[in-house]
Amino acid sequence: MSGEDDSSGWQLTESDPGVFTQLLKSLGVPLIVDDLYSLDPATLSDFQPIHALVFLFKWVGGSSEPSSGGQYDPEFPGFFAHQVVNNACATLAVLNALGNIPDLPKSEQLTDLINFTVGMDPQTRGMTVTSADWLREAHNALSPPSAISLDGLGLPKTSEDAYHFIVYLPFMGGVYELDGLRPSPVQHGPYEEKGEGWLSKAREVIEARIGTYPPGALEFSLLALHEDPLPLLEKSLVEAQTAGNHAAAEEIMIRLANENAKREQWAFENSLRRHNYVGFVHALLAAMAKSGTLEPAKGVAKEKMKVRIAKMKERGESAMDED
C-alpha cells in the first residue's frame, strides 16, 4: 500500500507483468507474471500451472475481520511477513508467495533471507525483509524516485487513493490469503485436487471480494504467478520437428513468437521506466516557448483541466484548484 510517510526509501510499484517478471528474474526465480482479465477456466488454463494470484485493489481500511468469509490462521506454519513500511507491499506480496512454493529455485540471497527469518513472528519478519538493502534496490530498479520535488512550495496536501497488493495461493490443502496488513494469513477453506484445483476456490473468494465494491468499480488488477512457458515450448518444438509433425511445430512456433514478442515489449517498457525524462521535458518546453506554441498549449490544457475538475466535483471527489 502506498502512503505519504514511512516509505523508508521504497518506491511505488506499478501493477505490470513486465515489472513483476523482472523482479522475479532479479530474485533468481524462474517464474513469470501475466495479467488476468478473467477468472474463467478457459483463460486460467492458458497459464497453467499457476502458483499464486497477486491481487491489487483500492484499500479503504475499515473492519479488521477477515475478508470474504475466511478465518485467521495464527498458527500458519509457512512464510508470512507483515508490511511495516509503505510502498513495499508489491514485493512483500511476491515474497509471501515465493516463500510458500515448495522446491522453487531462488537466488542465494533470497534463500538466505527466507531461511534467516524462520521462526520469526510476522512483524519481526517484515522488519527483517524490508531492511534488506539489496531487496529494496531490486524493488526500486523499475520505480526510480522522482527527479522533481514539490516540497517547500506551499502546495495544499491532497489525499490520494491507496492501493494494496495481496496474494492468494494453495497451502497444505487450503486456499490462503496473505495480506501484510492483516495480523495473520486468512484461510478460505479446503479445495479439491480434481478439476481446476485450488483456482476454483480462489475464484469464489476473489469474486466475492470484488462484489463488496459498488457495481462497475474498476479499482482492481489481477496477476498470475506461473511457470515460464518458454522452456517447455522450446522442448515441444524440437520433439515435433524430430517427429516430422509439421502442423504441431507450426502451432508451437506461433506461440513461441508471441511469447518472445511479449518479452521484447516488456523489456522496452522497462527501459522507458528507467529513463529520466526531466531534461527532455525541459528542452521541449523551451522549444515550444521559442516557437510561440507554449501559451496556446497551456490554454488548451487549462480547459481540459476545468472539465476534469468539474467531473471530479460531480462525483463528490476533492479537486485541485484550476490554476
XYZ file of C-alpha atoms in Angstrom:
323
model
C 0.000 0.000 0.000
C 1.233 3.492 -0.760
C 1.240 6.398 1.623
C 2.841 9.744 2.367
C 5.039 8.662 5.259
C 7.382 5.890 6.298
C 8.342 4.628 2.863
C 11.953 4.105 4.088
C 13.256 4.507 0.550
C 10.806 2.064 -1.062
C 9.233 3.441 -4.235
C 5.755 2.810 -5.630
C 5.458 -0.243 -7.864
C 3.344 -0.361 -10.997
C 0.942 -3.283 -11.343
C 2.516 -4.502 -14.563
C 3.515 -8.055 -15.531
C 6.795 -6.875 -17.045
C 7.768 -5.179 -13.783
C 6.910 -8.215 -11.661
C 8.623 -10.623 -14.064
C 11.802 -8.544 -13.950
C 11.614 -8.548 -10.147
C 11.322 -12.348 -10.160
C 14.299 -12.559 -12.503
C 16.381 -10.410 -10.152
C 15.400 -12.779 -7.315
C 16.593 -15.799 -9.292
C 13.091 -17.248 -9.607
C 12.213 -18.987 -12.929
C 8.579 -17.855 -12.943
C 6.813 -15.085 -14.834
C 3.747 -12.939 -14.267
C 0.864 -12.243 -16.635
C -2.217 -10.057 -16.439
C -5.513 -11.836 -15.917
C -8.583 -10.163 -17.388
C -10.912 -13.001 -16.493
C -11.127 -15.826 -13.977
C -12.976 -18.215 -16.269
C -11.466 -21.703 -16.610
C -10.514 -21.224 -20.269
C -8.439 -18.135 -19.510
C -6.741 -19.689 -16.494
C -5.871 -22.832 -18.460
C -3.594 -20.787 -20.724
C -1.285 -20.048 -17.783
C -1.152 -23.389 -16.008
C 0.448 -24.276 -13.720
C -0.393 -21.156 -11.682
C 1.351 -20.964 -8.307
C -0.303 -17.825 -6.925
C -2.585 -14.905 -7.769
C -1.488 -11.349 -6.933
C -4.492 -9.106 -6.359
C -4.342 -5.297 -6.389
C -7.309 -3.380 -5.011
C -8.319 0.009 -3.679
C -7.687 -0.053 0.052
C -10.445 1.542 2.123
C -9.484 0.434 5.639
C -12.359 -0.466 7.907
C -13.031 -3.811 9.546
C -10.255 -5.972 10.908
C -12.378 -9.064 10.225
C -11.096 -11.488 7.564
C -12.422 -10.799 4.075
C -14.910 -12.922 2.153
C -15.757 -15.284 4.982
C -12.285 -16.607 5.699
C -10.779 -17.326 9.099
C -7.494 -16.098 10.537
C -4.888 -18.812 10.995
C -2.478 -17.537 13.680
C -0.691 -20.924 13.640
C 0.131 -20.705 9.926
C 3.383 -22.678 9.564
C 4.565 -21.130 6.310
C 6.231 -17.841 5.388
C 4.244 -14.726 6.272
C 5.596 -11.196 6.757
C 3.823 -8.041 7.852
C 4.094 -4.854 5.853
C 5.967 -2.436 8.106
C 6.801 0.300 5.566
C 4.690 1.923 2.881
C 5.214 1.196 -0.821
C 6.741 -2.251 -0.130
C 3.514 -4.232 -0.489
C 4.155 -5.387 -4.074
C 7.460 -7.050 -3.272
C 6.107 -8.250 0.067
C 3.177 -9.948 -1.685
C 5.641 -11.630 -4.043
C 7.807 -12.827 -1.134
C 4.765 -14.099 0.758
C 4.025 -16.197 -2.314
C 7.567 -17.356 -3.103
C 8.203 -18.360 0.494
C 5.347 -20.882 0.309
C 6.007 -22.530 -3.058
C 7.829 -25.817 -2.399
C 11.042 -26.696 -4.239
C 11.172 -23.327 -6.002
C 14.641 -22.304 -7.261
C 15.742 -18.962 -5.790
C 18.848 -16.816 -5.687
C 21.300 -17.429 -2.863
C 20.476 -14.025 -1.362
C 16.742 -14.717 -1.313
C 17.244 -18.232 0.038
C 19.448 -16.921 2.842
C 16.935 -14.162 3.677
C 13.990 -16.559 3.886
C 15.986 -19.088 5.914
C 17.190 -16.362 8.282
C 13.591 -15.409 9.133
C 12.493 -18.939 10.064
C 10.846 -18.856 13.487
C 10.278 -15.105 13.488
C 6.841 -13.619 14.128
C 5.265 -11.796 11.131
C 6.144 -8.317 12.440
C 9.815 -9.130 13.006
C 9.979 -10.968 9.696
C 8.533 -7.921 7.919
C 11.102 -5.643 9.541
C 13.909 -8.014 8.581
C 12.766 -8.320 4.972
C 12.291 -4.596 4.377
C 15.646 -3.750 5.953
C 17.474 -5.779 3.290
C 19.174 -3.146 1.121
C 19.622 -5.483 -1.845
C 15.906 -6.315 -1.867
C 14.898 -2.661 -1.736
C 17.262 -1.936 -4.648
C 15.703 -4.759 -6.676
C 12.241 -3.388 -5.859
C 13.198 0.166 -6.838
C 15.041 -0.809 -10.028
C 11.975 -0.105 -12.189
C 10.478 2.616 -9.989
C 13.108 5.369 -9.849
C 12.430 8.262 -7.436
C 11.047 11.443 -8.913
C 13.678 13.920 -10.022
C 11.343 16.814 -9.245
C 10.480 17.704 -5.665
C 7.442 19.829 -4.781
C 8.437 20.144 -1.128
C 8.666 23.703 0.151
C 6.319 25.150 -2.463
C 3.434 25.509 -0.026
C 1.107 23.440 -2.176
C -2.021 22.118 -0.451
C -1.898 18.499 0.606
C -4.270 16.228 -1.288
C -5.243 12.730 -0.288
C -4.727 10.075 -2.932
C -6.383 6.700 -3.200
C -4.275 3.953 -1.663
C -3.872 0.646 -3.461
C -2.673 -2.561 -1.910
C -1.228 -5.887 -3.155
C -2.111 -9.208 -1.547
C -1.654 -12.802 -2.656
C -3.827 -15.924 -2.884
C -2.219 -19.346 -3.096
C -2.680 -23.011 -2.175
C -1.033 -24.246 1.010
C -1.473 -27.553 2.842
C -4.759 -28.354 1.115
C -6.387 -24.951 1.602
C -6.572 -21.607 -0.154
C -4.845 -18.859 1.792
C -4.947 -15.086 1.524
C -1.679 -13.452 2.583
C -2.130 -9.758 3.315
C 0.750 -7.975 5.008
C -1.667 -5.581 6.710
C -3.596 -8.396 8.391
C -2.490 -9.950 11.696
C -2.386 -13.490 10.257
C -2.936 -15.331 6.981
C -6.597 -15.912 6.155
C -7.687 -19.485 5.473
C -10.570 -19.703 2.981
C -11.181 -23.407 3.317
C -10.050 -26.594 1.584
C -10.117 -27.223 -2.134
C -10.484 -30.328 -4.266
C -7.462 -31.543 -6.182
C -9.551 -32.622 -9.164
C -10.708 -30.259 -11.905
C -9.339 -26.751 -11.539
C -7.997 -27.485 -8.090
C -7.301 -24.507 -5.849
C -8.164 -21.965 -8.551
C -11.856 -22.825 -8.332
C -11.912 -21.889 -4.653
C -9.762 -18.800 -5.249
C -12.216 -17.614 -7.925
C -15.088 -17.762 -5.440
C -13.146 -15.774 -2.848
C -11.917 -13.075 -5.233
C -15.285 -12.637 -6.935
C -16.953 -12.327 -3.521
C -14.434 -9.676 -2.549
C -14.954 -7.699 -5.758
C -18.703 -7.968 -5.119
C -18.332 -5.862 -1.959
C -17.433 -2.826 -4.088
C -20.013 -0.649 -5.901
C -21.277 -2.051 -9.226
C -18.974 -1.124 -12.087
C -15.960 -0.453 -9.844
C -12.714 -0.986 -11.728
C -10.136 -0.468 -8.980
C -8.718 -3.966 -9.345
C -5.881 -5.759 -11.035
C -5.137 -9.482 -11.017
C -1.832 -11.105 -11.912
C -0.986 -14.788 -12.322
C 2.337 -16.047 -10.973
C 3.066 -19.080 -13.139
C 5.653 -21.275 -14.798
C 7.637 -19.758 -17.663
C 6.232 -21.472 -20.787
C 9.309 -20.841 -22.966
C 11.408 -23.886 -21.906
C 8.503 -26.288 -22.404
C 7.555 -24.727 -25.745
C 11.144 -24.953 -26.997
C 11.344 -28.607 -25.937
C 7.989 -29.367 -27.565
C 9.121 -27.694 -30.790
C 12.199 -29.905 -31.008
C 10.088 -33.017 -30.370
C 7.516 -32.020 -33.008
C 10.211 -31.276 -35.598
C 12.013 -34.542 -34.832
C 8.764 -36.468 -35.247
C 8.005 -34.683 -38.509
C 4.765 -33.244 -37.114
C 4.781 -30.039 -39.137
C 1.318 -28.852 -38.084
C 2.169 -29.092 -34.386
C 5.559 -27.477 -34.968
C 3.951 -24.550 -36.773
C 1.474 -24.012 -33.944
C 4.246 -24.113 -31.350
C 6.336 -21.643 -33.371
C 3.429 -19.188 -33.352
C 3.132 -19.480 -29.564
C 6.887 -19.021 -29.205
C 6.807 -15.928 -31.405
C 4.002 -14.448 -29.305
C 5.847 -15.163 -26.059
C 9.091 -13.666 -27.343
C 7.277 -10.590 -28.665
C 5.744 -10.130 -25.222
C 9.179 -10.298 -23.561
C 10.547 -7.741 -26.043
C 7.664 -5.406 -25.236
C 8.287 -5.826 -21.508
C 11.987 -5.065 -21.986
C 11.183 -1.931 -23.998
C 8.659 -0.680 -21.436
C 11.061 -1.369 -18.572
C 13.780 0.617 -20.336
C 11.358 3.556 -20.529
C 10.648 3.262 -16.805
C 14.347 3.560 -16.029
C 14.807 6.698 -18.098
C 14.874 10.221 -16.650
C 12.725 12.496 -18.843
C 13.334 15.780 -16.990
C 15.909 17.010 -19.499
C 13.671 16.096 -22.428
C 10.642 17.871 -20.935
C 12.698 20.994 -20.199
C 14.049 21.087 -23.756
C 10.562 20.546 -25.199
C 9.040 23.390 -23.150
C 11.901 25.688 -24.098
C 11.421 24.878 -27.782
C 7.662 25.456 -27.552
C 8.192 28.808 -25.827
C 10.663 29.855 -28.519
C 8.271 28.886 -31.320
C 5.275 30.589 -29.650
C 3.247 27.409 -29.169
C 3.594 27.121 -25.389
C 0.910 29.638 -24.399
C -1.772 28.193 -26.723
C -0.967 24.713 -25.382
C -1.347 25.993 -21.819
C -4.780 27.386 -22.721
C -5.927 24.027 -24.098
C -4.576 22.242 -21.023
C -6.429 24.625 -18.669
C -9.716 23.996 -20.474
C -9.224 20.254 -20.193
C -8.401 20.653 -16.516
C -11.615 22.618 -15.928
C -13.635 19.787 -17.437
C -11.745 17.243 -15.344
C -12.279 19.205 -12.120
C -15.982 19.609 -12.871
C -16.358 15.845 -13.327
C -14.483 15.207 -10.078
C -16.797 17.572 -8.211
C -19.847 15.845 -9.707
C -18.569 12.573 -8.262
C -18.019 14.223 -4.889
C -14.240 13.886 -5.086
C -11.849 16.519 -3.798
C -10.339 18.520 -6.654
C -7.290 20.741 -7.031
C -7.540 24.425 -7.879
C -7.822 25.262 -11.561
C -4.629 27.296 -11.526
